[in-house]
């Protein structure tokens, strides 16, 4: 490994090497297992390492590559002659081989697409705690997406950035303030390898930044069958500033951010090409990677394709997933910054500056918006829950002219979590025994999940109590280490041994400490909370964890407040904060608490996958009806905070939600949890079982990836192929068609709407509508004339429906009469007529967002 050290003003290169002990031949495949993150969701594979040396396994933070470098040779020799260890080894290698070679769902379902790669780009990937290139839900979602794609056989190839310092390590000082540390990662001691070119040397690509070229190294990470390629600018040939582009996740200035996104998007496409990978569909996971579309346009422009045609071709097989309903979560760059970084690039696309800026310019923000860029260059778009898609349609309605908000073409695929990664081995053992062998191959089978009811209550409760004990032991050890590091007194260290009562109801609250997530909502009435945590008959305790971005002072102040309250007499040992929330901490929390609390300001939670991880372990969710919980909650699988309504002011919402939180906790949750029959809370276990059943069936990434594949990947592959054929003939035709319509749509109007059957008063009767429509030069076959009707609700319509009208005849030059009918529903009804363009080449109804309403044209 080549490193650079500084001696005075000099930069001195030197080489390092990690010498590992030789692995005996009988267990030589340990190295193969170590270099594939398949181990992260295979419990026996992790046992292969922990059984060799449990202390070292913890010391290297469950990193199998570093483990094999440091483990003693004699330990390996003993294992190679240990019959019990060899039995485990053979079982793991056999399972690994079957994972890598068995026929998969994708091959059975779409055999003709088995070699059609789907590129998945994301700024972060959360695979395992040993590789800290993730900050939260977005990265964990991306990691789980890769894992389920491997299990299902989806031909996914993923692209991200390799951050030398990862996301920051969180430490709390003695005063409770968050301090950020950025340890340097040694990639050569992690489960990844640099990609080599045909000459055997490390493969490099480059991108152009203002005034210079930046080199990029490519690392391959194996995730089961899936390859994840991570891009790294920390190369000796780059300047110090450019080496730091991939230093930190979400760190640095706006210049660093746009540079990272150029490396990810443009560099990522170039990396795939350099490796001979040519995806047939492209998935942009959040707007950070949207520049990949520009590079693909540039490639086509270099072949002589006109830029506007190239845009249609790129759109045809691109999917964009937006993840945030919070405006601040969308990356914005000034036009001046875009000019600085892309001025050299405009001519390569064959575009004028104005045409380029228009691709991503957001009139509302007066800036270049990466989400707008991704929306404009993707034919397929989705949010990550039903409610989030609705919020996204509202947020970006302004981009779609007169299209109704509920018809803005942003659809939804609700997130999921990878079951094998997040479900506890103890719960898996119960599933194996009572749902049957192979249960994990049938995650989409409702009948399989119904077998959860057959698990004896006492066994499920006993498994949960063991997980709860493991969590408490883990939390105490973390708190002890924190206090020792901060040089606190022996008494302060030793008192931790009495923290957290396994007999109490333990609530977990762990997530990013952004203000809208309202971590302190539980503290809105401290006297009331004090009475709950100190009730000897029904005690409540709370474990908090989470990081605030180093630049987010309000988020850090919220952590400080939780810390301060945890030190007050009524709450000491009963409210605790665990530092450095990561996958390992999350694993203990989502398995071991009794209740998973989530109380963001609705509707600012896009999805919220941590509650899914908890739910599939039998931890009961207690959440605002936002994100995924608005879909999952059924009254039997958890508890709801507040109501599904909009508030005129945040303080009103906070007040109502805090009152609801306390009321439900006191009057619904605690009575059920503490009602015991033979030591088992039967009513509570019923909630646990319903939680496992509903979450396991509906919220796994297996369901999610299958949905992405069927709704988007396969249509995108087919659409992309059609648009490429005959030198992009369909793309050229569609571009010309859209241009003609844009130039002539102002001549389209609805000049008459009449009720052809006279007054109709009886619900269920047919109402006939006549309309005269002016189309001017637009051909009548290129439009759909529709009746739009719904129930009158104050000044709006609800339960909107549409029905097409039929052409009756031409009544003038470019003027036509249409007739249609609909069945009259009960109640006050509003109706109108609209005209919109149609084409068999459209990806969806409003691929071209032009619509003319009666009275508006």
Short mmCIF file of C-alpha atoms in Angstrom, two decimals, residues 636-842:
data_model
loop_
_atom_site.label_atom_id
_atom_site.label_comp_id
_atom_site.label_asym_id
_atom_site.label_seq_id
_atom_site.Cartn_x
_atom_site.Cartn_y
_atom_site.Cartn_z
CA UNK A 636 -52.92 -4.65 16.40
CA UNK A 637 -49.23 -4.42 15.50
CA UNK A 638 -48.23 -1.29 17.42
CA UNK A 639 -49.40 2.12 18.57
CA UNK A 640 -49.93 5.51 16.93
CA UNK A 641 -49.05 9.01 18.10
CA UNK A 642 -51.35 11.83 17.03
CA UNK A 643 -53.56 11.95 13.99
CA UNK A 644 -53.25 12.01 10.23
CA UNK A 645 -53.87 15.72 9.78
CA UNK A 646 -52.08 18.88 8.75
CA UNK A 647 -51.31 21.60 11.30
CA UNK A 648 -51.12 25.35 10.69
CA UNK A 649 -48.19 25.73 13.11
CA UNK A 650 -45.43 23.49 14.43
CA UNK A 651 -46.05 24.37 18.09
CA UNK A 652 -49.65 23.15 17.82
CA UNK A 653 -48.53 19.89 16.29
CA UNK A 654 -45.85 19.44 18.96
CA UNK A 655 -48.39 20.07 21.72
CA UNK A 656 -50.97 17.64 20.35
CA UNK A 657 -48.40 14.95 19.63
CA UNK A 658 -46.79 15.19 23.07
CA UNK A 659 -50.19 14.88 24.75
CA UNK A 660 -51.01 11.91 22.57
CA UNK A 661 -47.62 10.32 23.31
CA UNK A 662 -48.14 10.47 27.07
CA UNK A 663 -51.76 9.42 26.90
CA UNK A 664 -51.14 6.33 24.75
CA UNK A 665 -48.09 5.36 26.80
CA UNK A 666 -49.94 5.62 30.11
CA UNK A 667 -53.35 4.29 29.11
CA UNK A 668 -52.64 1.74 26.39
CA UNK A 669 -49.03 0.59 26.28
CA UNK A 670 -48.16 0.22 29.98
CA UNK A 671 -51.34 -1.65 31.03
CA UNK A 672 -50.86 -4.24 28.28
CA UNK A 673 -47.11 -4.64 28.82
CA UNK A 674 -47.38 -5.20 32.58
CA UNK A 675 -50.45 -7.49 32.51
CA UNK A 676 -48.81 -10.87 33.15
CA UNK A 677 -50.17 -14.40 33.05
CA UNK A 678 -47.64 -16.84 34.47
CA UNK A 679 -44.95 -14.21 33.99
CA UNK A 680 -45.79 -13.72 30.31
CA UNK A 681 -47.61 -10.59 29.03
CA UNK A 682 -49.91 -12.44 26.63
CA UNK A 683 -51.54 -9.29 25.28
CA UNK A 684 -48.15 -7.73 24.61
CA UNK A 685 -46.85 -10.88 22.91
CA UNK A 686 -49.86 -10.68 20.59
CA UNK A 687 -48.64 -7.23 19.52
CA UNK A 688 -45.15 -8.68 19.06
CA UNK A 689 -46.42 -11.46 16.82
CA UNK A 690 -48.54 -9.12 14.73
CA UNK A 691 -45.53 -6.86 14.39
CA UNK A 692 -43.32 -9.68 13.10
CA UNK A 693 -46.01 -10.86 10.70
CA UNK A 694 -46.90 -7.53 9.12
CA UNK A 695 -43.38 -6.12 8.99
CA UNK A 696 -41.84 -9.39 7.83
CA UNK A 697 -44.28 -9.79 4.97
CA UNK A 698 -44.67 -6.23 3.74
CA UNK A 699 -41.45 -4.44 4.63
CA UNK A 700 -38.52 -6.57 3.58
CA UNK A 701 -36.15 -5.40 0.85
CA UNK A 702 -37.01 -8.64 -0.94
CA UNK A 703 -40.49 -7.25 -1.52
CA UNK A 704 -39.03 -3.83 -2.28
CA UNK A 705 -36.45 -5.06 -4.82
CA UNK A 706 -39.01 -7.27 -6.53
CA UNK A 707 -41.27 -4.25 -6.81
CA UNK A 708 -38.48 -2.09 -8.22
CA UNK A 709 -37.65 -4.83 -10.70
CA UNK A 710 -41.19 -5.40 -11.93
CA UNK A 711 -42.37 -1.77 -11.89
CA UNK A 712 -39.21 -0.03 -13.08
CA UNK A 713 -36.11 -2.05 -13.95
CA UNK A 714 -37.66 -4.36 -16.52
CA UNK A 715 -39.76 -1.60 -18.19
CA UNK A 716 -36.68 0.66 -18.21
CA UNK A 717 -34.51 -2.00 -19.85
CA UNK A 718 -37.14 -2.57 -22.55
CA UNK A 719 -37.74 1.13 -23.08
CA UNK A 720 -34.04 1.86 -23.28
CA UNK A 721 -33.53 -0.86 -25.86
CA UNK A 722 -36.35 0.48 -28.00
CA UNK A 723 -35.01 4.03 -27.81
CA UNK A 724 -31.50 2.89 -28.86
CA UNK A 725 -32.61 0.95 -31.91
CA UNK A 726 -32.10 2.26 -35.45
CA UNK A 727 -29.72 5.00 -34.34
CA UNK A 728 -32.10 6.32 -31.68
CA UNK A 729 -35.04 6.59 -34.08
CA UNK A 730 -37.71 6.46 -31.35
CA UNK A 731 -35.85 9.04 -29.27
CA UNK A 732 -35.63 11.31 -32.32
CA UNK A 733 -39.32 10.84 -33.10
CA UNK A 734 -40.41 11.52 -29.51
CA UNK A 735 -38.19 14.58 -29.24
CA UNK A 736 -39.72 16.03 -32.44
CA UNK A 737 -43.23 15.20 -31.27
CA UNK A 738 -42.73 16.91 -27.91
CA UNK A 739 -41.17 19.95 -29.55
CA UNK A 740 -44.09 20.28 -31.96
CA UNK A 741 -46.61 20.04 -29.12
CA UNK A 742 -44.79 22.56 -26.95
CA UNK A 743 -44.73 25.02 -29.84
CA UNK A 744 -48.42 24.58 -30.70
CA UNK A 745 -50.17 23.68 -27.47
CA UNK A 746 -51.22 27.29 -26.91
CA UNK A 747 -53.74 26.78 -29.73
CA UNK A 748 -55.51 23.95 -27.88
CA UNK A 749 -58.67 24.92 -26.00
CA UNK A 750 -62.01 23.65 -24.76
CA UNK A 751 -64.67 26.07 -25.92
CA UNK A 752 -67.85 24.32 -24.87
CA UNK A 753 -68.94 21.85 -22.20
CA UNK A 754 -72.59 20.86 -21.98
CA UNK A 755 -74.73 18.30 -20.29
CA UNK A 756 -76.23 16.37 -23.17
CA UNK A 757 -78.91 14.66 -21.11
CA UNK A 758 -80.32 17.55 -19.15
CA UNK A 759 -80.62 17.62 -15.37
CA UNK A 760 -79.80 14.29 -13.77
CA UNK A 761 -80.53 13.87 -10.08
CA UNK A 762 -80.43 10.13 -9.41
CA UNK A 763 -77.17 8.57 -8.23
CA UNK A 764 -76.22 5.66 -10.47
CA UNK A 765 -77.61 7.22 -13.63
CA UNK A 766 -75.42 8.01 -16.61
CA UNK A 767 -74.53 11.61 -17.31
CA UNK A 768 -73.64 12.49 -20.90
CA UNK A 769 -71.21 15.36 -21.59
CA UNK A 770 -70.66 17.07 -24.94
CA UNK A 771 -67.64 19.24 -25.60
CA UNK A 772 -66.17 21.27 -28.44
CA UNK A 773 -62.37 21.24 -28.56
CA UNK A 774 -60.02 23.40 -30.62
CA UNK A 775 -56.85 21.56 -31.57
CA UNK A 776 -55.46 23.84 -34.28
CA UNK A 777 -52.58 22.01 -36.02
CA UNK A 778 -52.49 19.20 -33.41
CA UNK A 779 -53.79 15.91 -34.82
CA UNK A 780 -56.79 14.54 -32.94
CA UNK A 781 -55.10 11.13 -32.65
CA UNK A 782 -52.35 12.79 -30.57
CA UNK A 783 -54.65 13.91 -27.78
CA UNK A 784 -56.97 12.44 -25.21
CA UNK A 785 -60.09 14.41 -24.32
CA UNK A 786 -61.37 13.41 -20.89
CA UNK A 787 -64.13 14.10 -18.40
CA UNK A 788 -62.67 14.77 -14.96
CA UNK A 789 -65.14 14.51 -12.10
CA UNK A 790 -65.28 14.11 -8.36
CA UNK A 791 -67.15 14.98 -5.20
CA UNK A 792 -67.28 18.66 -4.29
CA UNK A 793 -65.39 19.33 -1.07
CA UNK A 794 -65.52 23.06 -0.30
CA UNK A 795 -63.48 24.65 -3.09
CA UNK A 796 -61.92 21.46 -4.39
CA UNK A 797 -62.78 18.04 -5.76
CA UNK A 798 -61.91 14.77 -4.10
CA UNK A 799 -62.13 11.15 -5.21
CA UNK A 800 -61.12 12.36 -8.65
CA UNK A 801 -61.85 10.10 -11.59
CA UNK A 802 -61.37 10.44 -15.33
CA UNK A 803 -63.13 8.88 -18.26
CA UNK A 804 -62.22 9.32 -21.94
CA UNK A 805 -64.51 11.06 -24.41
CA UNK A 806 -65.05 9.83 -27.94
CA UNK A 807 -64.67 11.86 -31.12
CA UNK A 808 -68.09 12.58 -32.61
CA UNK A 809 -66.93 14.55 -35.62
CA UNK A 810 -65.14 17.60 -36.98
CA UNK A 811 -67.09 20.85 -36.77
CA UNK A 812 -64.54 23.24 -38.27
CA UNK A 813 -60.90 23.68 -39.19
CA UNK A 814 -59.06 22.07 -36.29
CA UNK A 815 -62.27 22.06 -34.19
CA UNK A 816 -63.89 18.80 -33.02
CA UNK A 817 -66.88 17.64 -31.02
CA UNK A 818 -66.43 14.99 -28.32
CA UNK A 819 -68.94 13.07 -26.25
CA UNK A 820 -68.54 11.02 -23.10
CA UNK A 821 -70.46 9.86 -20.08
CA UNK A 822 -69.95 8.80 -16.50
CA UNK A 823 -72.06 7.23 -13.79
CA UNK A 824 -73.20 9.80 -11.30
CA UNK A 825 -72.02 9.05 -7.75
CA UNK A 826 -74.02 10.15 -4.75
CA UNK A 827 -73.59 13.67 -3.44
CA UNK A 828 -72.58 17.00 -4.91
CA UNK A 829 -70.50 16.40 -8.05
CA UNK A 830 -68.15 18.67 -9.94
CA UNK A 831 -66.99 17.89 -13.46
CA UNK A 832 -64.99 19.44 -16.26
CA UNK A 833 -63.21 18.50 -19.48
CA UNK A 834 -59.51 18.51 -20.25
CA UNK A 835 -57.20 17.76 -23.16
CA UNK A 836 -53.77 16.18 -22.83
CA UNK A 837 -51.28 14.80 -25.37
CA UNK A 838 -50.88 11.06 -25.86
CA UNK A 839 -48.25 8.90 -27.52
CA UNK A 840 -47.39 5.21 -27.44
CA UNK A 841 -43.83 6.37 -26.77
CA UNK A 842 -44.70 8.17 -23.53
#
